[in-house]
Amino acid sequence: MKFYIKIFIVILTVGLIGIQFIKVDRKNPMVKGDLKAPQEVKKILKESCYDCHSNETKWPWYSYIAPISFLIEKDVKKGRSELNFSEWETYDTNKKLHLKKELWEEVENDEMPKAVYTLSRPNARLDFVKKNIIKKWATGY
Ligand code: HEC
């Protein structure tokens, strides 16, 4: 093997080991007002959205391995800040209405749940039936 390739591999290995020591925040804060919704709606949201949009995130084994862990941490942090079903009942009526509208837009256009996420979770994918249940709850028709 060429010398520079060996150097490259050594640096890469040291780097990959090094980043494992960077702290990742995998805390699940307390649930302060979990969404109240019909059970069929709740079930779908739990299966497809709660890992990024609630304080009940299930952290998979690969969320402990950098650099994947950084990406997951970022998604959960951003996801919770946009919409957190664990705080839903603390939102005022306007915010709930606004979020329901946005949420249906995302689902209708297949933007949520994120494609990288459903890649490893076929159960989180939303078919026609599930989408319709969400639509009815979110838009009222
Ligand atoms: C893998 C993590 C993940 C999953 C699963 C997920 N989301 Fe998101 N969601 C995000 C992130 C991150 C954002 C912040 C905007 C972005 O990066 O696209 C977001 C943003 C949103 C927004 C705000 C839209 C905006 O652009 O402001 C809504 C509404 C939303 N998600 C709804 C849902 C719904 C409904 C589900 C389940 C059907 C879901 N999400 C599943 C990560 C996720």
Coordinates of C-alpha atoms and ligand atoms in Angstrom, one line a residue:
M1 CA 0.0 0.0 0.0
K2 CA 1.2 3.5 -0.8
F3 CA 2.5 5.4 2.2
Y4 CA 0.0 8.3 1.9
I5 CA -2.9 5.8 1.8
K6 CA -1.7 4.3 5.1
I7 CA -1.4 7.8 6.6
F8 CA -4.9 8.6 5.5
I9 CA -6.3 5.4 7.0
V10 CA -4.6 6.1 10.3
I11 CA -5.9 9.6 10.5
L12 CA -9.4 8.5 9.6
T13 CA -9.4 5.8 12.2
V14 CA -8.1 8.1 14.9
G15 CA -10.7 10.7 13.9
L16 CA -13.5 8.2 14.0
I17 CA -12.5 7.0 17.4
G18 CA -12.0 10.5 18.6
I19 CA -15.4 11.8 17.7
Q20 CA -17.0 9.0 19.8
F21 CA -16.0 11.0 22.9
I22 CA -18.1 14.1 21.8
K23 CA -21.1 14.3 24.0
V24 CA -24.5 13.7 22.4
D25 CA -27.7 14.7 24.2
R26 CA -30.1 11.8 24.2
K27 CA -32.2 13.0 27.1
N28 CA -36.0 12.6 27.0
P29 CA -37.4 15.6 28.9
M30 CA -40.5 15.1 31.0
V31 CA -43.9 14.8 29.2
K32 CA -45.8 18.0 30.1
G33 CA -49.1 17.6 28.2
D34 CA -49.2 14.7 25.9
L35 CA -51.6 15.0 22.9
K36 CA -55.1 13.9 23.4
A37 CA -56.5 12.5 20.2
P38 CA -58.6 9.5 19.1
Q39 CA -56.7 6.3 19.6
E40 CA -56.3 5.5 15.9
V41 CA -54.8 8.9 15.3
K42 CA -52.5 8.7 18.3
K43 CA -51.3 5.3 17.2
I44 CA -50.2 6.5 13.8
L45 CA -48.5 9.6 15.2
K46 CA -46.7 7.5 17.8
E47 CA -45.4 5.1 15.2
S48 CA -44.4 7.7 12.6
C49 CA -43.7 11.0 14.4
Y50 CA -43.0 10.6 18.1
D51 CA -39.3 9.7 17.7
C52 CA -38.6 13.2 16.6
H53 CA -41.6 15.2 17.8
S54 CA -42.1 14.1 21.4
N55 CA -40.2 13.6 24.6
E56 CA -40.6 9.8 24.2
T57 CA -37.9 9.3 21.6
K58 CA -36.7 5.7 21.2
W59 CA -33.0 6.0 20.6
P60 CA -31.8 3.2 18.4
W61 CA -28.4 1.5 18.9
Y62 CA -26.9 3.5 16.0
S63 CA -27.8 6.8 17.8
Y64 CA -24.8 5.8 20.1
I65 CA -22.4 5.8 17.2
A66 CA -20.8 9.1 15.9
P67 CA -21.2 10.6 13.4
I68 CA -24.8 9.2 12.9
S69 CA -25.6 10.2 16.5
F70 CA -24.9 13.8 15.6
L71 CA -27.5 13.7 12.8
I72 CA -30.1 12.0 14.9
E73 CA -29.6 14.4 17.8
K74 CA -30.0 17.4 15.4
D75 CA -33.2 16.0 13.9
V76 CA -34.8 15.3 17.3
K77 CA -33.8 18.8 18.7
K78 CA -35.2 20.5 15.6
G79 CA -38.2 18.3 15.4
R80 CA -39.1 18.9 19.0
S81 CA -38.7 22.7 18.6
E82 CA -41.1 22.8 15.7
L83 CA -43.7 20.4 17.1
N84 CA -43.7 18.5 20.3
F85 CA -46.6 16.2 20.9
S86 CA -45.5 15.8 24.5
E87 CA -46.4 19.5 25.0
W88 CA -49.4 19.6 22.7
E89 CA -51.9 20.2 25.4
T90 CA -50.0 23.2 26.6
Y91 CA -50.3 24.9 23.2
D92 CA -53.0 27.5 22.8
T93 CA -55.9 27.0 20.3
N94 CA -54.2 29.0 17.6
K95 CA -51.0 27.2 17.8
K96 CA -52.8 23.8 17.6
L97 CA -54.8 24.9 14.6
H98 CA -51.7 26.2 12.9
L99 CA -49.7 23.0 13.6
K100 CA -52.5 20.8 12.4
K101 CA -52.6 22.6 9.1
E102 CA -48.8 22.4 8.7
L103 CA -48.7 18.8 9.8
W104 CA -51.3 17.8 7.2
E105 CA -49.3 19.7 4.5
E106 CA -46.2 17.8 5.4
V107 CA -47.9 14.5 5.4
E108 CA -49.9 15.1 2.2
N109 CA -46.7 16.0 0.4
D110 CA -44.8 13.0 1.8
E111 CA -42.3 15.3 3.5
M112 CA -43.0 13.8 6.9
P113 CA -42.0 11.4 8.3
K114 CA -38.5 12.0 6.8
A115 CA -37.4 9.6 4.2
V116 CA -34.1 8.8 5.9
Y117 CA -36.2 7.7 8.9
T118 CA -38.6 5.5 7.1
L119 CA -35.8 3.8 5.3
S120 CA -35.1 1.7 8.4
R121 CA -38.7 1.8 9.7
P122 CA -41.3 0.5 7.2
N123 CA -44.0 0.7 9.9
A124 CA -43.6 4.4 10.1
R125 CA -44.5 4.9 6.4
L126 CA -47.9 6.4 5.8
D127 CA -50.1 4.6 3.4
F128 CA -53.4 6.0 1.9
V129 CA -55.5 4.7 4.9
K130 CA -53.2 6.2 7.5
K131 CA -53.0 9.5 5.7
N132 CA -56.7 9.7 5.5
I133 CA -57.0 9.2 9.3
I134 CA -54.5 12.0 9.9
K135 CA -56.3 14.2 7.4
K136 CA -59.6 13.8 9.0
W137 CA -58.2 14.6 12.4
A138 CA -56.1 17.6 11.2
T139 CA -58.5 19.2 8.8
G140 CA -61.9 18.0 10.0
Y141 CA -62.9 16.5 6.7
Ligands
HEC1 C1 -36.5 11.6 11.7 C2 -37.2 12.6 12.5 C3 -38.5 13.1 12.1 C4 -39.7 12.3 12.0 C5 -39.8 10.8 12.2 C6 -40.7 13.3 11.7 N1 -40.3 14.5 11.7 FE1 -41.3 16.3 11.4 N2 -39.6 17.4 11.4 C7 -38.4 16.9 11.7 C8 -37.4 17.9 11.6 C9 -35.9 17.8 11.8 C10 -38.1 19.1 11.3 C11 -37.6 20.5 11.1 C12 -37.6 20.9 9.7 C13 -36.8 20.1 8.8 O1 -35.6 19.8 9.1 O2 -37.3 19.6 7.8 C14 -39.5 18.7 11.2 C15 -40.6 19.6 11.0 C16 -41.9 19.3 11.0 C17 -43.0 20.2 10.9 C18 -42.8 21.7 10.7 C19 -42.7 22.0 9.2 C20 -41.9 23.1 8.9 O3 -41.3 23.1 7.8 O4 -41.9 24.1 9.6 C21 -44.1 19.5 10.9 C22 -45.5 20.0 10.9 C23 -43.8 18.1 11.1 N3 -42.4 18.0 11.1 C24 -44.6 17.0 11.2 C25 -44.3 15.7 11.3 C26 -45.2 14.6 11.3 C27 -46.8 14.8 11.3 C28 -44.5 13.4 11.4 C29 -45.1 12.0 11.4 C30 -46.0 11.7 10.4 C31 -43.1 13.8 11.4 N4 -43.0 15.2 11.3 C32 -42.1 12.9 11.5 C33 -38.0 15.5 12.0 C34 -38.9 14.5 11.9

